[in-house]
Short mmCIF file of C-alpha atoms and ligand atoms in Angstrom, two decimals:
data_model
loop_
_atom_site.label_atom_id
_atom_site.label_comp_id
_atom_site.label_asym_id
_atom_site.label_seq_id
_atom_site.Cartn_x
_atom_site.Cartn_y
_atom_site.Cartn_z
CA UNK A 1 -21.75 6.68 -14.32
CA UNK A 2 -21.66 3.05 -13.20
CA UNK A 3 -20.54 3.66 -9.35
CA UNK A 4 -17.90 0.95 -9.35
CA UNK A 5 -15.95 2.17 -12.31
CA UNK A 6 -13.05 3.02 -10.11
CA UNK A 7 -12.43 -0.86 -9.56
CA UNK A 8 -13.81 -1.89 -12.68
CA UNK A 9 -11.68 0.62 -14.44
CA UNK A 10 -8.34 -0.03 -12.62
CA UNK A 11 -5.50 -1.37 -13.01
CA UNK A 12 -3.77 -2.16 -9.45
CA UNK A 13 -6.24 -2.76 -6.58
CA UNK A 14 -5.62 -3.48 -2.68
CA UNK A 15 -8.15 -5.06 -1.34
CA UNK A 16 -7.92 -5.61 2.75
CA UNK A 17 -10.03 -7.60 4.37
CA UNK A 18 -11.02 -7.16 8.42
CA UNK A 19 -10.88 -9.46 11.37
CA UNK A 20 -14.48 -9.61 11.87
CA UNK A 21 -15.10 -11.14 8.61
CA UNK A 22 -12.38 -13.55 7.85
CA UNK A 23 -12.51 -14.89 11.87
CA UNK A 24 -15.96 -16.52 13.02
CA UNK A 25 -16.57 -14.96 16.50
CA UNK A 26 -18.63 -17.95 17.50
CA UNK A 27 -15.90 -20.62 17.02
CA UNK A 28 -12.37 -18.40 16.33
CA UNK A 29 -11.70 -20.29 12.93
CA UNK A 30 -11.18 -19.03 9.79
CA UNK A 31 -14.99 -18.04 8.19
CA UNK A 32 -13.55 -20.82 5.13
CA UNK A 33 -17.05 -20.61 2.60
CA UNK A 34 -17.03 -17.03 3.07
CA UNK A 35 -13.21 -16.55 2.01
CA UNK A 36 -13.78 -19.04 -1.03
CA UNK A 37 -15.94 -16.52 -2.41
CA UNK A 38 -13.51 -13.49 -1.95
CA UNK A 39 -10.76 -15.50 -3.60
CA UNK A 40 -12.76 -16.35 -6.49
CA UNK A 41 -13.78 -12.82 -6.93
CA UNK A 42 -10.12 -12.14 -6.83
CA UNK A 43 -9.06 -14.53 -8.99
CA UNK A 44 -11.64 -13.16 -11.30
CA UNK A 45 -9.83 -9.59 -11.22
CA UNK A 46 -6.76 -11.22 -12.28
CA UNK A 47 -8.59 -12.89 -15.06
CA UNK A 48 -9.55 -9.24 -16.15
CA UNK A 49 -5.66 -8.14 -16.26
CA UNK A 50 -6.03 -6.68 -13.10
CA UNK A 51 -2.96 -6.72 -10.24
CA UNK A 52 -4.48 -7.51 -6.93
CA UNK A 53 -2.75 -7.23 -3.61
CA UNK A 54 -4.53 -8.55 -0.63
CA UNK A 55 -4.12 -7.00 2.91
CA UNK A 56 -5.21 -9.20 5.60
CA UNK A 57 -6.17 -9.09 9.28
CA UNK A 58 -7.05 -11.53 11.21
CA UNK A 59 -3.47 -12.61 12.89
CA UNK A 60 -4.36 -12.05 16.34
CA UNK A 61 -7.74 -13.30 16.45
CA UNK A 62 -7.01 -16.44 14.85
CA UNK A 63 -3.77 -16.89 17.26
CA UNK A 64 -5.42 -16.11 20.28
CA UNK A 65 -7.99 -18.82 19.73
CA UNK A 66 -4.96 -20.78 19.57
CA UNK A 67 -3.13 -19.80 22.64
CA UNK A 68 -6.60 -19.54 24.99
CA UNK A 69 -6.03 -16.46 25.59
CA UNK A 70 -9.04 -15.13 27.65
CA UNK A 71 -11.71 -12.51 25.67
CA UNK A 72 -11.73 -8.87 26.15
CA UNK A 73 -8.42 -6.48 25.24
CA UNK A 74 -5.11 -8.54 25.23
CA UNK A 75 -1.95 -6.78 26.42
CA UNK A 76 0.44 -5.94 23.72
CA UNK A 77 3.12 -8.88 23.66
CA UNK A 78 -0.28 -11.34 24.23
CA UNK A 79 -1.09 -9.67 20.79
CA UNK A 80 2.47 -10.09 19.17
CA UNK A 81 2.43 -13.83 20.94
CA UNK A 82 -1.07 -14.43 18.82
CA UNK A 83 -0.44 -12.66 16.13
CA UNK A 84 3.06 -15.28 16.18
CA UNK A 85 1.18 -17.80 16.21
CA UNK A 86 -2.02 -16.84 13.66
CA UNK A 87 0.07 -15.79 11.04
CA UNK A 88 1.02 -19.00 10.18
CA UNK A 89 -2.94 -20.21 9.66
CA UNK A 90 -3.89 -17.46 7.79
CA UNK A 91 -0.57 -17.62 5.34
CA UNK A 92 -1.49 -21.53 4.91
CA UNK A 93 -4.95 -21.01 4.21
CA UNK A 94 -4.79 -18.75 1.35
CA UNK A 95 -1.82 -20.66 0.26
CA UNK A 96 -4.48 -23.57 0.01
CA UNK A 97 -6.88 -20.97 -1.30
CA UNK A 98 -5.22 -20.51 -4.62
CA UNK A 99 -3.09 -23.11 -4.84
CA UNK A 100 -5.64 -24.86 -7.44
CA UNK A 101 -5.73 -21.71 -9.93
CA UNK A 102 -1.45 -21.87 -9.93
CA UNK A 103 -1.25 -18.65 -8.10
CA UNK A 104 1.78 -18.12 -5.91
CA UNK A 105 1.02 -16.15 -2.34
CA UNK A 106 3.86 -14.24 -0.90
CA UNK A 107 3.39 -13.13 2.20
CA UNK A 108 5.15 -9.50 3.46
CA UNK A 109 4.72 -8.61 6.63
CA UNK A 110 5.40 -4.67 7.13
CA UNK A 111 6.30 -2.35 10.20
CA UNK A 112 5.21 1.31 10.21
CA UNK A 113 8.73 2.23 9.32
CA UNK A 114 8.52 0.52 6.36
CA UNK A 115 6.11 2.88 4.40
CA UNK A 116 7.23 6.37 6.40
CA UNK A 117 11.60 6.13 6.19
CA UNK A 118 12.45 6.85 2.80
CA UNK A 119 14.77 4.09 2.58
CA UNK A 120 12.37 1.16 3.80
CA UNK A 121 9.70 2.67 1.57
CA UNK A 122 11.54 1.76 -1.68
CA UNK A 123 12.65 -1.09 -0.61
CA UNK A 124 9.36 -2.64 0.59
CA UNK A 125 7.81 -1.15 -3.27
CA UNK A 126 10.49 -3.01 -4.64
CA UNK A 127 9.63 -5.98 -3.43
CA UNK A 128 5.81 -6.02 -4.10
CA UNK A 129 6.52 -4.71 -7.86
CA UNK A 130 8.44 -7.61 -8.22
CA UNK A 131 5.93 -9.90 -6.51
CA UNK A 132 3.40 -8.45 -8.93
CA UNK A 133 5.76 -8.58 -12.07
CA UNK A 134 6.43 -11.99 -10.80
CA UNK A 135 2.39 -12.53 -11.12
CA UNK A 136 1.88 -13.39 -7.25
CA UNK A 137 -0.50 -12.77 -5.19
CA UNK A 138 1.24 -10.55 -2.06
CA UNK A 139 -0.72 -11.00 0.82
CA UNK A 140 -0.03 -8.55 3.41
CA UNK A 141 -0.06 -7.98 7.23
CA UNK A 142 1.63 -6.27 10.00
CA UNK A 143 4.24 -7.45 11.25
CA UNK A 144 2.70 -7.40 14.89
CA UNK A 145 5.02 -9.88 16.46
CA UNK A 146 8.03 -7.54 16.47
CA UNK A 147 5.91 -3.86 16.28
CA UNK A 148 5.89 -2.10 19.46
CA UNK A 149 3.74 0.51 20.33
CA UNK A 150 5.53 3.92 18.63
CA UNK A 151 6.05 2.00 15.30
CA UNK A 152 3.25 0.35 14.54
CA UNK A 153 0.04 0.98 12.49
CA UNK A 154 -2.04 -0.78 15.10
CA UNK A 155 -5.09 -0.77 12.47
CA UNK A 156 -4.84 -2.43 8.96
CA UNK A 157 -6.93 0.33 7.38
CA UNK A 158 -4.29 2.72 7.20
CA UNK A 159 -1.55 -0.03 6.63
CA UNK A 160 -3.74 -0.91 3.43
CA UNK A 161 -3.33 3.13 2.37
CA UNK A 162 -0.33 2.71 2.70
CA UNK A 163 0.29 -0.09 0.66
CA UNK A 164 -1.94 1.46 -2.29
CA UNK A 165 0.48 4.43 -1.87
CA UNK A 166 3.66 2.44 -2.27
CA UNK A 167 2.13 0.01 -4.59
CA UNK A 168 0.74 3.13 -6.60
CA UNK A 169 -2.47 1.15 -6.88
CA UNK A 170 -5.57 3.31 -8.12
CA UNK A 171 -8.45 1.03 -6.32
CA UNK A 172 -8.47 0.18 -2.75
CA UNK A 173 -11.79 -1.64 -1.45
CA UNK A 174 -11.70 -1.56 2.76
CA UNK A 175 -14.29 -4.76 3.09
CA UNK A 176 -15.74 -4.11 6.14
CA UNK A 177 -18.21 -4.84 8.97
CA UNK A 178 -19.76 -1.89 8.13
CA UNK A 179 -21.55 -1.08 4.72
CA UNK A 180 -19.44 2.01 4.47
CA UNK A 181 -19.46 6.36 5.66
CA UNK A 182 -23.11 6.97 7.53
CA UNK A 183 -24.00 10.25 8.39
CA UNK A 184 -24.88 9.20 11.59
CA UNK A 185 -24.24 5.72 13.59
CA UNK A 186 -27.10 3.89 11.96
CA UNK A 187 -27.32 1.62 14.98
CA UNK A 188 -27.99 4.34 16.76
CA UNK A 189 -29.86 7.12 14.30
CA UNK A 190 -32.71 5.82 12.01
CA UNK A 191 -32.12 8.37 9.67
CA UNK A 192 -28.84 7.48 9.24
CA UNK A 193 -27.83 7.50 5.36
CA UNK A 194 -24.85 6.08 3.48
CA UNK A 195 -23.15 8.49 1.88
CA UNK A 196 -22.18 6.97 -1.28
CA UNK A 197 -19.23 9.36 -3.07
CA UNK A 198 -16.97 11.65 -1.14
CA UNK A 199 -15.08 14.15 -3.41
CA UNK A 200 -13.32 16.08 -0.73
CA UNK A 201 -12.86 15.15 3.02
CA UNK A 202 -13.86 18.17 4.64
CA UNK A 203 -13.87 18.37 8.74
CA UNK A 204 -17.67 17.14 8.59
CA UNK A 205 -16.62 14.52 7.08
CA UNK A 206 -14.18 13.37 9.65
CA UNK A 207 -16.68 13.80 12.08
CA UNK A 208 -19.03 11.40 10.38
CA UNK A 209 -15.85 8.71 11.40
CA UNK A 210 -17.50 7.87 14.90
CA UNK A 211 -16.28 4.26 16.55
CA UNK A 212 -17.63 1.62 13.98
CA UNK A 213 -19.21 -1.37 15.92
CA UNK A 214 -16.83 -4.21 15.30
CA UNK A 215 -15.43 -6.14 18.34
CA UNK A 216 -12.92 -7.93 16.30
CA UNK A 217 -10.92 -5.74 14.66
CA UNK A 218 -8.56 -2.77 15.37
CA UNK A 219 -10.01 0.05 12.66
CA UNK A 220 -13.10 2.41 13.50
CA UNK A 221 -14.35 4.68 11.05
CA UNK A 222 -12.14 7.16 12.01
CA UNK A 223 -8.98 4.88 10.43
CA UNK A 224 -11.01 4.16 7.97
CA UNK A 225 -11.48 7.96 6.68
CA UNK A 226 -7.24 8.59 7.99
CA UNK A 227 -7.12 5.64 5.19
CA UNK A 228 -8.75 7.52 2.92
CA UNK A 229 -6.97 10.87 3.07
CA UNK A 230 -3.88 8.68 2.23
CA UNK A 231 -5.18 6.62 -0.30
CA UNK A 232 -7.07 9.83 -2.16
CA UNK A 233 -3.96 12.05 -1.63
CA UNK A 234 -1.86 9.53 -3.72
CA UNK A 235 -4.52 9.24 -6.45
CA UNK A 236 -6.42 6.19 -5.64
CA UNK A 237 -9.75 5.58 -4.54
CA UNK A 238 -11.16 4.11 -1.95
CA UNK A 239 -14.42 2.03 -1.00
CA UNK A 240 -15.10 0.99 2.25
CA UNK A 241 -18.08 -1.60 1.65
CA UNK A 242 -19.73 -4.30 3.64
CA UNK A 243 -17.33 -7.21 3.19
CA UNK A 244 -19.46 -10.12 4.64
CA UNK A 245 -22.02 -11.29 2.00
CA UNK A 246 -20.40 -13.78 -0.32
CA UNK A 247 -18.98 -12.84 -2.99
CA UNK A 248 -17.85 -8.87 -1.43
CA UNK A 249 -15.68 -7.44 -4.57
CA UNK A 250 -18.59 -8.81 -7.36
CA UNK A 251 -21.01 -7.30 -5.27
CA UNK A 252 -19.29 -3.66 -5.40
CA UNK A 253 -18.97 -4.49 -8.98
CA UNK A 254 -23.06 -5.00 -9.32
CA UNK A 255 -23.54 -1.92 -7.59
CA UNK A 256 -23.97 -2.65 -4.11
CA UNK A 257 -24.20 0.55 -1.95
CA UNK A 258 -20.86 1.19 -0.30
CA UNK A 259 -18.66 4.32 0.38
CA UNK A 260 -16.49 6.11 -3.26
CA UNK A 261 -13.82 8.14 -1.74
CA UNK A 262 -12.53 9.53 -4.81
CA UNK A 263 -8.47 11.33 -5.53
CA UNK A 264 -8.53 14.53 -7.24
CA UNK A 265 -5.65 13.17 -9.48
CA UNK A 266 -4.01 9.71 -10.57
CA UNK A 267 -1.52 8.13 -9.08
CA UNK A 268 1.37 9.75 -10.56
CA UNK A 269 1.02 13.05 -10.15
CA UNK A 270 0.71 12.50 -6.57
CA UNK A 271 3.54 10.91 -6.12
CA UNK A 272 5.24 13.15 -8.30
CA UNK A 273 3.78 16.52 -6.18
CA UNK A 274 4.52 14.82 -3.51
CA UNK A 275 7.73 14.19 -4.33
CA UNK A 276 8.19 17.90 -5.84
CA UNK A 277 6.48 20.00 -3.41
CA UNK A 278 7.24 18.15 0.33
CA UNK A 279 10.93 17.82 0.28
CA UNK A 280 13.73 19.70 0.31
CA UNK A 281 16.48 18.51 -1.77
CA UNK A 282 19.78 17.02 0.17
CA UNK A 283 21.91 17.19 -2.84
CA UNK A 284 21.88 17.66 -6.55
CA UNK A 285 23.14 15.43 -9.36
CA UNK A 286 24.11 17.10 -12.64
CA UNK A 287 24.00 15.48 -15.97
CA UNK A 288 25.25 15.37 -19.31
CA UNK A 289 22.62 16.45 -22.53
CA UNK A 290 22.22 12.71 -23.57
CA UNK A 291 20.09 12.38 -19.56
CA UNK A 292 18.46 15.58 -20.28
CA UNK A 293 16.60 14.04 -23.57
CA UNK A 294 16.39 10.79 -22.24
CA UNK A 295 14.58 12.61 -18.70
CA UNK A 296 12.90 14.57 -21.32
CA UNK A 297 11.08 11.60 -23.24
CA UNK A 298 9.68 10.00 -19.85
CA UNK A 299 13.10 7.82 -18.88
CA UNK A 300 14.69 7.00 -15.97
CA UNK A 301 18.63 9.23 -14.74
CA UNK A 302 20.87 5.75 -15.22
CA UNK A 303 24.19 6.58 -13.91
CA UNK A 304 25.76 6.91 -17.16
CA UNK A 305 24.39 10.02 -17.69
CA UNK A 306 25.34 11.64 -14.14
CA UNK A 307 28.31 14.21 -14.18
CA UNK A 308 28.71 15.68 -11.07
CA UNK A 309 27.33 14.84 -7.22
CA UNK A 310 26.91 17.33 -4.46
CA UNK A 311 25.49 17.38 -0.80
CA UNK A 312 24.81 14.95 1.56
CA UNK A 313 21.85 12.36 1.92
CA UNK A 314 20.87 8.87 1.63
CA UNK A 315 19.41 6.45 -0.49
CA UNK A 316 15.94 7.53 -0.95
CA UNK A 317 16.05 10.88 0.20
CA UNK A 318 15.30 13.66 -2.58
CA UNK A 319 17.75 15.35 -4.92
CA UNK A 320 17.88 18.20 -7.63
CA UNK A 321 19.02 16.92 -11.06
CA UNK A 322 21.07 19.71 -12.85
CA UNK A 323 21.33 20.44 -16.63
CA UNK A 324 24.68 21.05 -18.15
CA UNK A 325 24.00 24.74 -17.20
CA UNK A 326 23.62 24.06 -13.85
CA UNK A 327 19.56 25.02 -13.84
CA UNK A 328 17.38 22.31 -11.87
CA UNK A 329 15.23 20.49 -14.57
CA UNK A 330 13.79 17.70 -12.18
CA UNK A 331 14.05 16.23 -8.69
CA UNK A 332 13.60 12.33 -7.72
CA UNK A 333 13.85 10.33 -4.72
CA UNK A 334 17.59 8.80 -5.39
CA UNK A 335 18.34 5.08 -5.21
CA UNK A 336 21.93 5.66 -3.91
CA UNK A 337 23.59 7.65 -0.89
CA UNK A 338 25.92 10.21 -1.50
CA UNK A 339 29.25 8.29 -1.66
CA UNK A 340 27.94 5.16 -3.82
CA UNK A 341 26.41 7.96 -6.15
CA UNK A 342 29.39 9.58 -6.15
CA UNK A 343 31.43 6.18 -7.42
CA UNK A 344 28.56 5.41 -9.93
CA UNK A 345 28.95 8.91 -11.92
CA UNK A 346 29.61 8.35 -15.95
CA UNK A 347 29.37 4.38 -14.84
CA UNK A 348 27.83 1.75 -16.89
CA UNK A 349 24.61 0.18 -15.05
CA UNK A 350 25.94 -3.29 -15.81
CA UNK A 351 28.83 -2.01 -13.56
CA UNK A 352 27.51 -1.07 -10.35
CA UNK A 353 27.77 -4.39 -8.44
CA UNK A 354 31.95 -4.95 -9.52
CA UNK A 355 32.09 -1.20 -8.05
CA UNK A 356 29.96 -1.07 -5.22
CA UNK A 357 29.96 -4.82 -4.22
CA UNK A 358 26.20 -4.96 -3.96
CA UNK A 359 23.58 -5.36 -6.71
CA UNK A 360 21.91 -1.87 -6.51
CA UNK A 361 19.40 -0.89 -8.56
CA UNK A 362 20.12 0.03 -12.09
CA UNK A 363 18.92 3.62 -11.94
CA UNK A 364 20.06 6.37 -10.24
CA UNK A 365 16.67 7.93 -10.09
CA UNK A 366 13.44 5.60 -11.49
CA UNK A 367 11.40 7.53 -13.64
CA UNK A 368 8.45 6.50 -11.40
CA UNK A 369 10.65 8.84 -8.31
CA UNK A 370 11.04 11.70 -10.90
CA UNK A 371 9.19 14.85 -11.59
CA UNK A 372 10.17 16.76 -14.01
CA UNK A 373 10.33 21.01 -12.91
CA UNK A 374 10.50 22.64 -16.36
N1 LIG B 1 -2.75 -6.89 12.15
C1 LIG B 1 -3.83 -7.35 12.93
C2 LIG B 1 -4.06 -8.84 12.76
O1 LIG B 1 -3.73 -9.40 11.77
C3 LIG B 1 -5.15 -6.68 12.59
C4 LIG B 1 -5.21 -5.22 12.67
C5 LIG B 1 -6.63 -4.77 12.30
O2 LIG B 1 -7.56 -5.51 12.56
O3 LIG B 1 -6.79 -3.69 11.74
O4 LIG B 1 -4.61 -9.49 13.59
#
């Protein structure tokens, strides 16, 4: 097998890029030739048909050049005050990037909150779907500036997971300082050895995640393996590869040694056990037969088809659907709390903003939130 089929072979891939790379530690400025090269290579996943969403660092060490603020470990609101400030450079510079190939960059900052309420979660997916239905290029960071210490990420390894999760991407490359998983710290251990393909991460593995040597970034290798236990769980692999030669995505694609962490199932059925096996319902929605087929063939619950509401919970939160008989066929994640869904039953999509006075979301439950049970 040709090691880098699961990017070759995919169809959505994150690809986050560290501090250490994109910032020159000598002069604090963007590493511009370098970054060239990783936008071309990602411009030349697009050409392929592939969606790419790009997860960036490099905030705070580009503002902090900025602000002179002295070397060593800044202070938390000295981070948010750079990360203010080197937000802006980075946005502008791969705005400037890609500007020549006509590709629009949106830039989403996230919190923690973001991917772990319910709520936040969809919303946030929303908007990057769009972005990528849209054809741009999201380019994504946290949002440091407001993030205090209990909800943020603090490392952009496991904000990148994250992202693949939501995104329901099946590649995610972590381009690193580091050439990927040793079984020892090779700076250290001259018998160190890459260990190219992880199936399963077992507690040796984890304890292969020492401190990685970067200076410049946030993530170790022990984010870099959390990453990976989110990013596998939800069906998508992971690389974590040396991301400073030139050209850092083509070279995974020639077969440059890096790190596979590979899911035991795609995308959607993670989602989908996740989604049938974590939660415990809040409520239930019953529907007519005409839902049942159209669940049946692989559709999404419109409200149209919705007869009955019961229980309490919020947009996002899971829910039992109910056949006419009253026996739970599936369970999604619902767009609507209880007292919208409750106005929305037997209601035409093309409806919902004249009778909730918003623009919700068309379904009740998107076939991508639903599993079926039976
Ligand atoms: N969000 C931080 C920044 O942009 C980086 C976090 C990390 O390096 O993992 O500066």
């Amino acid at each position: 097998m040709n090691t880098a089929a699961p990017l070759t072979r995919a169809r959505r891939i994150v690809v986050k890029v560290g501090s250490a790379l994109l910032v020159d530690q000598a002069s604090g400025q963007v590493n511009r030739p370098w970054l060239e090269t990783l936008v071309e290579d990602l411009l030349r996943l697009r050409a392929r048909n592939q969606e790419v969403v790009l997860v960036s660092s490099g905030a705070i060490a580009l503002g902090r050049r900025e602000l002179k603020l002295p070397a060593g470990a800044l202070q938390l609101e000295q981070s948010q005050a750079a990360a203010a400030v080197g937000q802006i450079t980075l946005a502008h510079i791969y705005k400037e990037l890609l500007a020549p190939s006509g590709i629009t960059v949106a830039q989403v900052l996230l919190t923690l909150e973001d991917s772990e309420r319910r709520r936040r979660y969809l919303n946030a997916r929303a908007t990057l779907t769009s972005l990528l239905d849209l054809g741009a290029l999201p380019v994504i960071n946290e949002n440091d500036t407001v993030a205090t210490t209990e909800i943020r990420y603090g490392d952009n390894d496991r904000l990148a997971a994250r992202v693949a999760q939501m995104t329901s991407a099946d590649c995610l490359l972590l381009l690193s300082d580091v050439a990927g998983l040793y079984t020892a710290d090779p700076n250290l251990d001259s018998s160190a050895r890459l260990i190219p393909e992880v199936r399963e991460i077992t507690p040796e593995i984890e304890a292969m995640g020492g401190r990685s040597a970067s200076a410049v970034g946030s993530g170790g290798m022990a984010t870099k393996i959390a990453a990976a236990k989110i990013a596998t769980s939800a069906g998508c692999a992971m690389a974590i590869a040396a991301g400073a030669p030139m050209h850092p995505v083509r070279r995974i694609e020639e077969g440059a040694a890096c790190s596979w962490f590979l899911p035991a199932s795609n995308p959607e059925n993670a989602r989908k056990q996740w989604i049938a096996g974590a939660l415990r319902p809040s409520g239930a929605l019953s529907i007519d037969a005409g839902a049942q087929n159209a669940l049946r063939s692989g559709k999404s619950l419109l409200p149209a088809g919705v007869t009955a509401v019961s229980g309490r919970f919020e947009r996002g939160d899971t829910v039992s659907v109910l056949d006419p008989a009253g026996v739970e066929i599936a369970r999604g994640m619902i767009a609507y709390n209880d007292r919208d869904a409750a106005r929305l039953v037997g209601k035409r999509s093309a409806d919902i903003e004249a009778l909730l006075g918003f623009r919700g979301r068309s379904e009740m439950i998107h076939r991508d939130d639903l599993v079926m049970m039976q």
